[in-house]
Short mmCIF file of C-alpha atoms and ligand atoms in Angstrom, two decimals:
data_model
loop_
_atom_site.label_atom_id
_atom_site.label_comp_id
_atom_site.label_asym_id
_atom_site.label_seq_id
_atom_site.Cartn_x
_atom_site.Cartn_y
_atom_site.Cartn_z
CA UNK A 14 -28.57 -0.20 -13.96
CA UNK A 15 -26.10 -3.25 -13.66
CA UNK A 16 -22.98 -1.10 -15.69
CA UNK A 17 -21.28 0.48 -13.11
CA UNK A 18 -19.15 3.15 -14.62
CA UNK A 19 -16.53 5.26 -13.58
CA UNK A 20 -18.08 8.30 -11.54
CA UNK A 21 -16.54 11.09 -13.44
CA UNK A 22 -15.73 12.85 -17.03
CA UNK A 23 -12.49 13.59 -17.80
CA UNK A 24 -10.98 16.96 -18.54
CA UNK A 25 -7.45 16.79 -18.81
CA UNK A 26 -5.53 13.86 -20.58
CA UNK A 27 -1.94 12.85 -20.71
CA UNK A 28 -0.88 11.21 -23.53
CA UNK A 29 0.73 7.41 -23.71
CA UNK A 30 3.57 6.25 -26.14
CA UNK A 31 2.71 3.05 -27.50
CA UNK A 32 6.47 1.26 -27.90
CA UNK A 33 7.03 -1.73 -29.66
CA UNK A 34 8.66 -4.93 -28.77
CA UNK A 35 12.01 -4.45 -29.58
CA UNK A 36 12.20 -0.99 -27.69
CA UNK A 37 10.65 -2.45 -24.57
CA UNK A 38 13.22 -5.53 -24.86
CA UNK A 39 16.33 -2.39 -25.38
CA UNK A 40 14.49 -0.63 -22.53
CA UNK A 41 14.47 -4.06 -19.87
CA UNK A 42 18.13 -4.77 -20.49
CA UNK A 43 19.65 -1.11 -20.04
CA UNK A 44 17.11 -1.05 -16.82
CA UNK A 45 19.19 -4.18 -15.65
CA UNK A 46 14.95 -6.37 -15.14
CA UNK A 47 14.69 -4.01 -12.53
CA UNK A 48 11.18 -2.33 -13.70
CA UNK A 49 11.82 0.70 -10.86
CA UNK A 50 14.46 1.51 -13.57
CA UNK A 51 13.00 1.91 -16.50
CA UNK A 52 11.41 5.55 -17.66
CA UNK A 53 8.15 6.45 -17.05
CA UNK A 54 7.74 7.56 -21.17
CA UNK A 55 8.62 3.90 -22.15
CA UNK A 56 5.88 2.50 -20.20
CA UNK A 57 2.06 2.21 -21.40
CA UNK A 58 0.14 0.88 -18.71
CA UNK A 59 1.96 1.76 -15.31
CA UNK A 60 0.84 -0.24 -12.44
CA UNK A 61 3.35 0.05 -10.84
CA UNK A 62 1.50 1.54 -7.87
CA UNK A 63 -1.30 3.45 -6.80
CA UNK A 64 0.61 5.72 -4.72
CA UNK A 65 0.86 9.27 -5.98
CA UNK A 66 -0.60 7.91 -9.25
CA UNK A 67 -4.09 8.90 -8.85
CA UNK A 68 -5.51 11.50 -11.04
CA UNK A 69 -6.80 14.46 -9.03
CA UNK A 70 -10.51 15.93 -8.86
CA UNK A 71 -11.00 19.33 -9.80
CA UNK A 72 -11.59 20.47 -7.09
CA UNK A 73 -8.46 19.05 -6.12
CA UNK A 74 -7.02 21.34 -8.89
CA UNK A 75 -8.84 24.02 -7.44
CA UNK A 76 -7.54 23.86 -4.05
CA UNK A 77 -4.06 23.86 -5.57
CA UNK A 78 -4.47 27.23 -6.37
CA UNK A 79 -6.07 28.48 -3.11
CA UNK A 80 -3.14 27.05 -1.29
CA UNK A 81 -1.94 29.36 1.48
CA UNK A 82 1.84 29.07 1.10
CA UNK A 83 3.14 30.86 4.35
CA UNK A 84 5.65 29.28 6.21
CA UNK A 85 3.92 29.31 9.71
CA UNK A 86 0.56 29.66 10.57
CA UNK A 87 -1.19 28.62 6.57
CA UNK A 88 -4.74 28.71 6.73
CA UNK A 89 -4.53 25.59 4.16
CA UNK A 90 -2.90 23.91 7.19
CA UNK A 91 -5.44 24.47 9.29
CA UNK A 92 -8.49 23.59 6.37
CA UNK A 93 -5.87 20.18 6.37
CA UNK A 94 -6.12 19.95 10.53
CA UNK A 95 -9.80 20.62 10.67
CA UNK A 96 -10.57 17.79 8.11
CA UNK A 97 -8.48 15.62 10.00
CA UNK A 98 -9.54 15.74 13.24
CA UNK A 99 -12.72 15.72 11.96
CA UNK A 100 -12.77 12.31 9.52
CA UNK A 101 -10.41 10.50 12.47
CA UNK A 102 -10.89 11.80 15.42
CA UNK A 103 -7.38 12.50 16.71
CA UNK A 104 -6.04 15.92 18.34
CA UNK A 105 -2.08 16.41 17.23
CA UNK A 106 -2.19 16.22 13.15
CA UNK A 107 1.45 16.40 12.05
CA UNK A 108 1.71 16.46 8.11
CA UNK A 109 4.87 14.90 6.62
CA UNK A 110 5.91 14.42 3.07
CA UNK A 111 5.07 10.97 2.98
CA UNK A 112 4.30 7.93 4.77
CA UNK A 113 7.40 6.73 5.23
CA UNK A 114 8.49 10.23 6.81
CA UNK A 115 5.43 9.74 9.59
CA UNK A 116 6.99 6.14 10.10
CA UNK A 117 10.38 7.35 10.72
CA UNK A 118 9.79 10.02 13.24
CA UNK A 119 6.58 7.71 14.97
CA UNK A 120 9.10 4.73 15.32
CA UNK A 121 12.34 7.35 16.27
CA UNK A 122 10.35 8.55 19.22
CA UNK A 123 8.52 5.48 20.18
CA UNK A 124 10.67 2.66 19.59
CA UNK A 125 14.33 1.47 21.23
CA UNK A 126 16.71 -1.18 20.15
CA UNK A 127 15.17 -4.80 21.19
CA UNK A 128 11.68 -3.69 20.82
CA UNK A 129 9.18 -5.68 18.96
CA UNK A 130 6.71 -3.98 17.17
CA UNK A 131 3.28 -6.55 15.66
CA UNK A 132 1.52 -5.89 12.80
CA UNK A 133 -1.30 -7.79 10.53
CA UNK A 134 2.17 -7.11 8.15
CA UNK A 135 4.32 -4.36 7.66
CA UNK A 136 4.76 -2.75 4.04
CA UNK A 137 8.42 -2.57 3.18
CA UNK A 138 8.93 1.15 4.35
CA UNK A 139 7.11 0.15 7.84
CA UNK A 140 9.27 -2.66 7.85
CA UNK A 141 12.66 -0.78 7.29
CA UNK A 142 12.00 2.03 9.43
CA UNK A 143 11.07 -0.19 12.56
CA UNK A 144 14.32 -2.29 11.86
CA UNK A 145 16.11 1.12 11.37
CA UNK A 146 15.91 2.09 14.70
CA UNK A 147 17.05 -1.68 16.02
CA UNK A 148 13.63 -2.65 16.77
CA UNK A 149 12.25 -6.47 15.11
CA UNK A 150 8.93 -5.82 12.77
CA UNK A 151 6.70 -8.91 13.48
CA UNK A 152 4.16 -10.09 11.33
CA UNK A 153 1.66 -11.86 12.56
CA UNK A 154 -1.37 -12.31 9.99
CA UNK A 155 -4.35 -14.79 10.35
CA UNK A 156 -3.49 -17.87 8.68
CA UNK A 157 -5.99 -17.88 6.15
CA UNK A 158 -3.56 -15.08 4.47
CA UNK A 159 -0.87 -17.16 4.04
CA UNK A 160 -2.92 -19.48 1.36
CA UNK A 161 -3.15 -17.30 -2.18
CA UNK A 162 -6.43 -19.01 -3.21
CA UNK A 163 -8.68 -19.37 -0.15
CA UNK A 164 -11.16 -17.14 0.11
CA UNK A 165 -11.58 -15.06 3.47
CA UNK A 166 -14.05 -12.47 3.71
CA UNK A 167 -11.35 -10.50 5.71
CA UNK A 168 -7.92 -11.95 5.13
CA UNK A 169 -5.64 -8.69 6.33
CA UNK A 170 -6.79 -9.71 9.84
CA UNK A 171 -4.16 -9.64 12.55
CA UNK A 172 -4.19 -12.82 14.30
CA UNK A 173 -5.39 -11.88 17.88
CA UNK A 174 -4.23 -15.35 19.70
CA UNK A 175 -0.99 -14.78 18.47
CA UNK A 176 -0.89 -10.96 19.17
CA UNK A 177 -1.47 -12.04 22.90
CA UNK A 178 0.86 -14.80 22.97
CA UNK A 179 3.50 -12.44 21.65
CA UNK A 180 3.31 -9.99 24.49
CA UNK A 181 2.76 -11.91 27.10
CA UNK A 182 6.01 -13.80 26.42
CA UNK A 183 7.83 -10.62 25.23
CA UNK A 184 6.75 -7.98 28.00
CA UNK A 185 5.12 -5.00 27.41
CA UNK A 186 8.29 -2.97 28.10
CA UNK A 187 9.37 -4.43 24.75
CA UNK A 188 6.23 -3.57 22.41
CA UNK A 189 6.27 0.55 22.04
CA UNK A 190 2.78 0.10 19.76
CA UNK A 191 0.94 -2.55 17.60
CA UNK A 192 0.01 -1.74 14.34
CA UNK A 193 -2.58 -2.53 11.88
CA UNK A 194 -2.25 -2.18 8.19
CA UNK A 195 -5.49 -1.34 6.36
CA UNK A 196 -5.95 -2.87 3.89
CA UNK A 197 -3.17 -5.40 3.99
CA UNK A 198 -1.06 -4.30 1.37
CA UNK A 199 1.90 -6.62 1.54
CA UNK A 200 -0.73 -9.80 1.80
CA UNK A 201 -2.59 -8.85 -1.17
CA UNK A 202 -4.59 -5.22 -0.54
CA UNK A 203 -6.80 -7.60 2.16
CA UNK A 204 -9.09 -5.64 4.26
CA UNK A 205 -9.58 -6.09 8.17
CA UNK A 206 -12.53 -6.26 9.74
CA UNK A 207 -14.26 -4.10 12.28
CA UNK A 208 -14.25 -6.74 14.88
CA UNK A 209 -10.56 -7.41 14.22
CA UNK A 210 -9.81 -4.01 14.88
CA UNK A 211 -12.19 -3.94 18.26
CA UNK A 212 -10.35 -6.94 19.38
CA UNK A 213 -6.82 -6.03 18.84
CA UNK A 214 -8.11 -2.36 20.35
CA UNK A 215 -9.45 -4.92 23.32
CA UNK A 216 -5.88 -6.32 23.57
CA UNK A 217 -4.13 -3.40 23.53
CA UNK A 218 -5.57 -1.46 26.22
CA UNK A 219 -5.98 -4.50 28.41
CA UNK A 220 -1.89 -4.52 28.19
CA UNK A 221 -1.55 -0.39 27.75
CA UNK A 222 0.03 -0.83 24.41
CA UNK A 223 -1.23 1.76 21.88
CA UNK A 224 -2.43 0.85 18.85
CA UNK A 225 -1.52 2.71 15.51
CA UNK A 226 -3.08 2.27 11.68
CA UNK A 227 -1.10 2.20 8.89
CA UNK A 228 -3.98 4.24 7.03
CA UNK A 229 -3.34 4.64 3.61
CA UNK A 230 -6.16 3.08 2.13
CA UNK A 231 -8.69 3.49 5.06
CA UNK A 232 -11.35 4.65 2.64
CA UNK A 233 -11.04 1.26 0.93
CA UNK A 234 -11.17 -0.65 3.85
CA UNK A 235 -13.93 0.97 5.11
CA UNK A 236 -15.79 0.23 1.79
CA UNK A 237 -15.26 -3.75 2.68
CA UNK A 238 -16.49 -3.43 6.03
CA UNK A 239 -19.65 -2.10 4.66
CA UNK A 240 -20.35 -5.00 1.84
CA UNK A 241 -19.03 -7.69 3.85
CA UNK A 242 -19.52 -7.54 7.82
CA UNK A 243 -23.27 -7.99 9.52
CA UNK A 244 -24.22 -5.03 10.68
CA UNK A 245 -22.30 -1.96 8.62
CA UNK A 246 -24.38 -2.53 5.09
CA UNK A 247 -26.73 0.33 6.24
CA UNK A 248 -24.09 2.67 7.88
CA UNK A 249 -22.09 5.53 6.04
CA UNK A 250 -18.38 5.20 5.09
CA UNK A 251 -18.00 8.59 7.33
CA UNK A 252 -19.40 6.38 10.27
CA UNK A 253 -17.78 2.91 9.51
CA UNK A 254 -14.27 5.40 9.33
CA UNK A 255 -14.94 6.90 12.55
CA UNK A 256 -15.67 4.47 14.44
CA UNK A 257 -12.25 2.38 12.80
CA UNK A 258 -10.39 5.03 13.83
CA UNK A 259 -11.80 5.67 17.50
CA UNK A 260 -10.24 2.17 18.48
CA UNK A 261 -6.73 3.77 17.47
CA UNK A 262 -4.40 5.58 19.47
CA UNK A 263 -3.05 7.43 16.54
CA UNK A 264 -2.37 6.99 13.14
CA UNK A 265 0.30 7.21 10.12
CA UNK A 266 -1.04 7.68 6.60
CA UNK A 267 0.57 8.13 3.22
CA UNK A 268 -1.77 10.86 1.40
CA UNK A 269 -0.72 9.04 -1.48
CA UNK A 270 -3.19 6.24 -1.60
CA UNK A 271 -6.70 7.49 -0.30
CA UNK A 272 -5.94 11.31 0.53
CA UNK A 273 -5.84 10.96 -3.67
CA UNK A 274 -2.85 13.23 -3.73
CA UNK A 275 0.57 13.23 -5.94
CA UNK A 276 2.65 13.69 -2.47
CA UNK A 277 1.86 13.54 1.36
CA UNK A 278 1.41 12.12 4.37
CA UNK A 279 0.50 12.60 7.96
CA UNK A 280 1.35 11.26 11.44
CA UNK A 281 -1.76 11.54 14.19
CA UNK A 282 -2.19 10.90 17.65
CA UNK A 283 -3.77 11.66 21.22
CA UNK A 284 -0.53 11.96 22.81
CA UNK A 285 0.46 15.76 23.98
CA UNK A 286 4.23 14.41 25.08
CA UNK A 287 4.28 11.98 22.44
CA UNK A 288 3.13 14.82 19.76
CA UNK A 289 5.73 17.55 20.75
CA UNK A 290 8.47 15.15 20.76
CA UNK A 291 7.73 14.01 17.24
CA UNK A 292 6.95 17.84 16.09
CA UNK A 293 10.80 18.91 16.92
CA UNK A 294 11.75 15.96 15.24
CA UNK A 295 9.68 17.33 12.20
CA UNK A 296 11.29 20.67 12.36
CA UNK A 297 14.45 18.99 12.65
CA UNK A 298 14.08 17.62 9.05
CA UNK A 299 10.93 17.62 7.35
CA UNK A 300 9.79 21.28 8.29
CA UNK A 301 7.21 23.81 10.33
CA UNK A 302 4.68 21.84 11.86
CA UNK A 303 2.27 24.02 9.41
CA UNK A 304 3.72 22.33 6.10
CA UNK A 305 5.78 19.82 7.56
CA UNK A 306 7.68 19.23 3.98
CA UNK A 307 4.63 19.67 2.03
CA UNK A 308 3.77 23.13 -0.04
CA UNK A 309 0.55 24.68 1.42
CA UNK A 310 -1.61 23.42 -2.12
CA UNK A 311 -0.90 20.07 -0.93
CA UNK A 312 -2.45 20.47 1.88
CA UNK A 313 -5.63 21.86 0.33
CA UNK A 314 -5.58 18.87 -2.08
CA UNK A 315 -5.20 16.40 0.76
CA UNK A 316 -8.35 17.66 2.72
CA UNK A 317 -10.12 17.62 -0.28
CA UNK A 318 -8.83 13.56 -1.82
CA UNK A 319 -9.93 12.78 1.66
CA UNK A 320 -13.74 13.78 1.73
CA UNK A 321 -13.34 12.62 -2.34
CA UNK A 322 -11.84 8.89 -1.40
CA UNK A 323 -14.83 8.56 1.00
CA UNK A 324 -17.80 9.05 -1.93
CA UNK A 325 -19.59 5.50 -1.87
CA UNK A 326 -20.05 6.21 -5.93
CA UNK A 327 -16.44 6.53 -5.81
CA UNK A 328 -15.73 3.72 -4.03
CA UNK A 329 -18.13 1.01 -5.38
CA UNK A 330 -16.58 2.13 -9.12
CA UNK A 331 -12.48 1.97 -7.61
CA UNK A 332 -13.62 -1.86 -5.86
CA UNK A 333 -15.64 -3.16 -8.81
CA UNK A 334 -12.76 -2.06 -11.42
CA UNK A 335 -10.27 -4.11 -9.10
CA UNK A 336 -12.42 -6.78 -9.23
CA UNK A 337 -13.30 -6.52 -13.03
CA UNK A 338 -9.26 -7.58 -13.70
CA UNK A 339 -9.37 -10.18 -10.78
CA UNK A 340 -12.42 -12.05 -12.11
CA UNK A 341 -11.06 -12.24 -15.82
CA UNK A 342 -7.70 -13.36 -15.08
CA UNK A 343 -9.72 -16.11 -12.78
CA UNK A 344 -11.75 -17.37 -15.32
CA UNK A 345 -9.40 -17.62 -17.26
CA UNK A 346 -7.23 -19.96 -15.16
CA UNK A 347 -4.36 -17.26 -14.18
CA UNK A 348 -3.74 -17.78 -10.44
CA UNK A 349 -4.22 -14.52 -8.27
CA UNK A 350 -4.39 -14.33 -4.36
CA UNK A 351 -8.38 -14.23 -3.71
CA UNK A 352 -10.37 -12.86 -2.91
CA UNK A 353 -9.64 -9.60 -4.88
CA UNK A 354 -8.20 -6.53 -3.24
CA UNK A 355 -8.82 -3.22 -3.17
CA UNK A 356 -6.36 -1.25 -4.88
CA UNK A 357 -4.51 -4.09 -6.64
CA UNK A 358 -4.60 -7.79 -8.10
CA UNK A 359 -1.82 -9.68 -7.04
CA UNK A 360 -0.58 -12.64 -9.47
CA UNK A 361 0.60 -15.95 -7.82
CA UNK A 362 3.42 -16.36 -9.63
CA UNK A 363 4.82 -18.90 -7.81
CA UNK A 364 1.89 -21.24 -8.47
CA UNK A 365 2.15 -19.93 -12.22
CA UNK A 366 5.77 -20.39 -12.89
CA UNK A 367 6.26 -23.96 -10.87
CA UNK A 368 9.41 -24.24 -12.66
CA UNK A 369 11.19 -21.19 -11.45
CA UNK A 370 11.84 -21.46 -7.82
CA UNK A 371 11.75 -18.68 -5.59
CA UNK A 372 15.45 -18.14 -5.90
CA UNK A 373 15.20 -17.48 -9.24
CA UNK A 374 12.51 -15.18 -8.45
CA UNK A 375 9.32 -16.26 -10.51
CA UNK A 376 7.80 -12.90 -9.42
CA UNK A 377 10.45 -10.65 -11.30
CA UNK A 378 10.46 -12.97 -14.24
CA UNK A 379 7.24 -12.81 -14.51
CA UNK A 380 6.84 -8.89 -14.71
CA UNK A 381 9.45 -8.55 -17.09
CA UNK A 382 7.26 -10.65 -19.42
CA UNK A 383 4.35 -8.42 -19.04
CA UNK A 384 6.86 -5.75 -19.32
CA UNK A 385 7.75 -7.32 -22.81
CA UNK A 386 4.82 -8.56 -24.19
CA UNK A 387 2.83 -4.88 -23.82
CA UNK A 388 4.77 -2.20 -22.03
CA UNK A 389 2.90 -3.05 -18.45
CA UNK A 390 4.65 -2.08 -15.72
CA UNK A 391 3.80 -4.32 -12.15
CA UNK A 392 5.51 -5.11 -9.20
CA UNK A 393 6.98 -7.92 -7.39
CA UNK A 394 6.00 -8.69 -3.77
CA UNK A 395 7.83 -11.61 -2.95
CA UNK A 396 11.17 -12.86 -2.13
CA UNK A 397 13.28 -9.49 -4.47
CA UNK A 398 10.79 -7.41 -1.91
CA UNK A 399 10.94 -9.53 1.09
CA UNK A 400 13.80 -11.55 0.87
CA UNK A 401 17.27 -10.82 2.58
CA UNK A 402 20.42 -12.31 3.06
CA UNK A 403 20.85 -14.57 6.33
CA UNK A 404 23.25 -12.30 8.16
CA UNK A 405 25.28 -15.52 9.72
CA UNK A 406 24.99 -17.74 6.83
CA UNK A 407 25.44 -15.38 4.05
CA UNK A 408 22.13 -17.70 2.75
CA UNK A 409 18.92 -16.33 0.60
CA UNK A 410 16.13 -16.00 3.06
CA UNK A 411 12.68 -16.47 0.97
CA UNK A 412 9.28 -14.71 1.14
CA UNK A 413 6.44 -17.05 2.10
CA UNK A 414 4.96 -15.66 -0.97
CA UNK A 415 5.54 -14.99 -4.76
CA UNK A 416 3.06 -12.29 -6.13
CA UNK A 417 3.32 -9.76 -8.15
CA UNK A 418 1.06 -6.48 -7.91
CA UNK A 419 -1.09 -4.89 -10.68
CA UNK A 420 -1.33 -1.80 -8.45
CA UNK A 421 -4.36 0.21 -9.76
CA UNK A 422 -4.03 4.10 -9.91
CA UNK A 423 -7.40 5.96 -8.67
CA UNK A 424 -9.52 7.55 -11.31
CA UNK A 425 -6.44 6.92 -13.76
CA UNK A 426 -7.66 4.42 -16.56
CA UNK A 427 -10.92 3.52 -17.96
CA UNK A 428 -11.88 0.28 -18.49
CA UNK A 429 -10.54 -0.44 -21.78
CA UNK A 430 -7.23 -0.10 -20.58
CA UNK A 431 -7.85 -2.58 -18.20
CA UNK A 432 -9.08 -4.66 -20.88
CA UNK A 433 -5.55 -4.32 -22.84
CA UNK A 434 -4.08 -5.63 -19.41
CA UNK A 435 -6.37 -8.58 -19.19
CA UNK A 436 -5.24 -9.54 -22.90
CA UNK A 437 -1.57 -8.78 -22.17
CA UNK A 438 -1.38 -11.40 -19.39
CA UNK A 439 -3.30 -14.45 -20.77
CA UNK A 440 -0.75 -13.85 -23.51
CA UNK A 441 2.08 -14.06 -21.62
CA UNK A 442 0.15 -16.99 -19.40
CA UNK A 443 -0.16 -18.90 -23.03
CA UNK A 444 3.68 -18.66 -22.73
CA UNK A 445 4.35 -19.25 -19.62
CA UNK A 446 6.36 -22.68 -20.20
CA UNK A 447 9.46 -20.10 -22.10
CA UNK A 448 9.59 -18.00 -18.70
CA UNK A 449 12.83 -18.51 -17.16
CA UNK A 450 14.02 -16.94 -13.75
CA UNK A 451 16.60 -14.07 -13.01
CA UNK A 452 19.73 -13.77 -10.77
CA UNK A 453 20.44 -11.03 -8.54
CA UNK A 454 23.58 -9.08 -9.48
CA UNK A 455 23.07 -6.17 -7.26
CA UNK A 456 21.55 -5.41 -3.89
CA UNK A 457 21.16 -2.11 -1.07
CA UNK A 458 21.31 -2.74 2.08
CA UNK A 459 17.69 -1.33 2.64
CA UNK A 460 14.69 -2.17 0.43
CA UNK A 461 17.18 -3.71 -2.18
CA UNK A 462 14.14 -4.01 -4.73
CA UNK A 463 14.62 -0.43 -5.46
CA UNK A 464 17.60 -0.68 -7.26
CA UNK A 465 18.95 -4.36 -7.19
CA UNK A 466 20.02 -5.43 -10.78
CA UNK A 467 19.59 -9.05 -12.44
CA UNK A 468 20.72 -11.00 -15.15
CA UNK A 469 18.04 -13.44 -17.08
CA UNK A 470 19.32 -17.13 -16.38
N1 F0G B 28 2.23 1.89 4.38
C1 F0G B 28 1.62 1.25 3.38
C2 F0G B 28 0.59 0.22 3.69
C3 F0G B 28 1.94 1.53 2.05
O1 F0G B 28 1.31 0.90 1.08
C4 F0G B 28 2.92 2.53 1.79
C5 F0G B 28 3.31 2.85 0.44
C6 F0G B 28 3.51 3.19 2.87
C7 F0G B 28 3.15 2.84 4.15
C8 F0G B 28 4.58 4.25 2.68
O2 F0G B 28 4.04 5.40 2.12
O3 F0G B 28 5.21 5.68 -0.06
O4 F0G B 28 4.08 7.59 1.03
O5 F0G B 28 6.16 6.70 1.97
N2 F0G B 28 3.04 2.12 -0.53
C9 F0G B 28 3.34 2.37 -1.92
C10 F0G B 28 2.95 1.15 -2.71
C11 F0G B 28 4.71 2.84 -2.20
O6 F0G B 28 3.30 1.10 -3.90
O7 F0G B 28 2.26 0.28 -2.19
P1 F0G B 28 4.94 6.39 1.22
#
């Protein structure tokens, strides 16, 4: 059969408010354009992200209730361990409440002020936590990356050239790690090949620099690996993850994205010293090294996403619904970065909206329209994400890019809701000339997207 549907019936549903215009207009003002703002209710379609947002198996469900909920010593931690070690390969499994909680204690323990640490590129959490701790985040992606619509069979690479070129003229004593995002989230959900991996791997123990992934959507990358690079079209996504991982040193994973759980996230490594240090760290303020700030059922649902993320039936429906969206917006002229990515399409708004420049932020404009025009909620990834104040000068910095993200939840919408989405924007793209761009009222000091406000210009 040619129809490729999604792999599973549903059994539980959650109903959606359908708003109207008006309300959703109401709604966008008292949430100052900031779509992070605006309640969950009042949305229809939330693609907002696919972290957390993924609708669990039930088996999943199942787990939830067999979840050992002692504070040391759970059995579900050590179902959650065993799985681990097993997919990966590592020895010291840490589990932490989320991604961002493995990246804080990874980068307290291994990084110092002055210390550089390279990656393909660094999502916005990576990013803040390695500049928390005084240390620069340096992306260095291939340059194919950098163009929205060239096609690259592998376009979250890590350029190697400039990977060596960076420590040899920084020192080794200055890079703690290198890390590799897969897939490229920040440049588009981009996948990385095997060989880029074996090369930087290469680099990194010719120098004696470990190398971490930034794993939450392993599963997916190892899904592009296997359609698009000679040599892997015949081999399992359990081998094609294994041998990913056995380049690594250690890993840091949201639980979020392919564990296929509401909340998690774990930090791995080889490193006895390395793992103790970050375990009292743990202790210190995420929890036991059992739960480590997750509830025992979360655990069980974890080990269980992960095994679930890995099903090729799975993951052939999760790419070819990504691609579905990215192929009709194509066609019908609306410019996304290509080719398209795993778990999202990203818009290029900023060669959509030529008239609003990237201080006006075409990006946010642009998903306040969708916003308007049928309750669909996206995200920007460009300069409100990326973009900071020049410390000196006082001066907008912009992001090389304007996209936004239709992040796509796993095993949350079928495909007429996709459909609706497809109609939605070549609505708003029939429109585009009345788009106008936002200013920035408010602004944190850390990812500022969050909770910055704007006014429509
Ligand atoms: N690394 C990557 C590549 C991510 O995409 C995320 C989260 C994190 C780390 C942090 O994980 O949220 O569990 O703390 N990405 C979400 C997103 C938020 O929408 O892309 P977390």
């Amino acid at each position: 059969m040619k129809t490729i549907i999604e792999p599973f019936r549903i059994k539980s549903v959650e109903p959606i408010t359908i708003s109207n215009r008006a309300a959703r207009e109401y709604y966008l003002k008292a949430a100052h354009h900031n779509l992070f703002l605006i309640h969950s209710r009042d949305v229809i379609i939330d693609l907002l992200t696919d972290s957390g947002t993924g609708a669990m198996s039930s088996e999943q469900w199942a787990g939830i209730m067999r979840g050992d909920e002692s504070y040391a010593g759970s059995i579900s931690f050590q179902r959650f361990e065993r799985v681990v070690q097993n997919i990966w390969g590592f020895e010291y499994i840490i589990p932490t409440h989320q991604g961002r909680a493995a990246e804080r204690i990874l980068f307290s323990v291994i990084c110092k002020p002055g210390d550089i640490v390279p990656n393909n590129t660094h999502f916005d959490t990576t990013r803040a936590n390695v500049e928390f701790q005084g240390a620069e985040a340096l992306d260095i992606p291939i340059p194919e990356s950098k163009v929205p619509d060239m096609y690259h069979p592998f376009k979250g690479n890590i350029d190697t050239d400039q990977l060596k070129k960076v420590i040899k003229k920084n020192g080794i004593k200055k890079i703690p790690l290198i890390m590799l995002t897969i897939t490229n989230n920040a440049r588009g959900g981009q996948p990385v090949s095997m060989e880029n991996i074996r090369e930087t791997s290469e680099i990194a123990k010719e120098f004696g620099i470990p190398l971490y992934l930034d794993a939450c959507r392993f599963a997916e990358n190892a899904w592009f690996i296997k359609q698009r690079e000679n040599s892997y079209h015949d081999k399992s996504i359990k081998s094609i993850v294994s041998e990913m991982f056995s380049y690594a040193d250690g890993c840091t994973m949201s639980a979020k994205k392919d564990g296929i759980a509401n909340i998690g996230g774990v930090l791995c490594s080889n490193d006895k010293e390395l793992a103790k240090k970050e375990k009292d760290l743990l202790i210190l303020t995420e929890g036991f090294p059992t739960y480590g700030g997750l509830a025992g059922r979360d655990l069980e649902a974890i080990a269980i996403g992960l095994g679930e993320a890995m099903d090729e039936d799975y993951l052939q429906y999760r790419i070819s619904s990504t691609q579905y969206l990215g192929e009709h917006l194509l066609k019908a002229g609306v410019p996304i970065l290509q080719p398209p990515g795993g778990h999202a399409i990203y818009i290029d708004a900023k060669t959509m909206l030529p008239d609003i420049k990237p201080e006006e932020f075409p990006g946010q404009s642009l998903i306040c329209a969708l916003y308007k025009e049928a309750g669909i909620r996206a995200t920007e990834v460009g300069s409100v994400m990326f973009g900071k104040k020049d410390k000196q000068t006082g001066k907008e910095i912009q992001a090389d890019m304007e996209l936004v993200r239709l992040a796509i939840p796993r095993r949350t919408y079928t495909q007429s809701h996709i459909d609706y989405v497809i109609e939605a924007i070549l609505q708003v793209n029939e429109r585009k000339e009345n788009l106008r761009g936002l200013k920035m009222t408010y602004q944190a000091e850390y990812l500022r997207h969050f909770s910055a406000q704007f006014k429509p210009l």
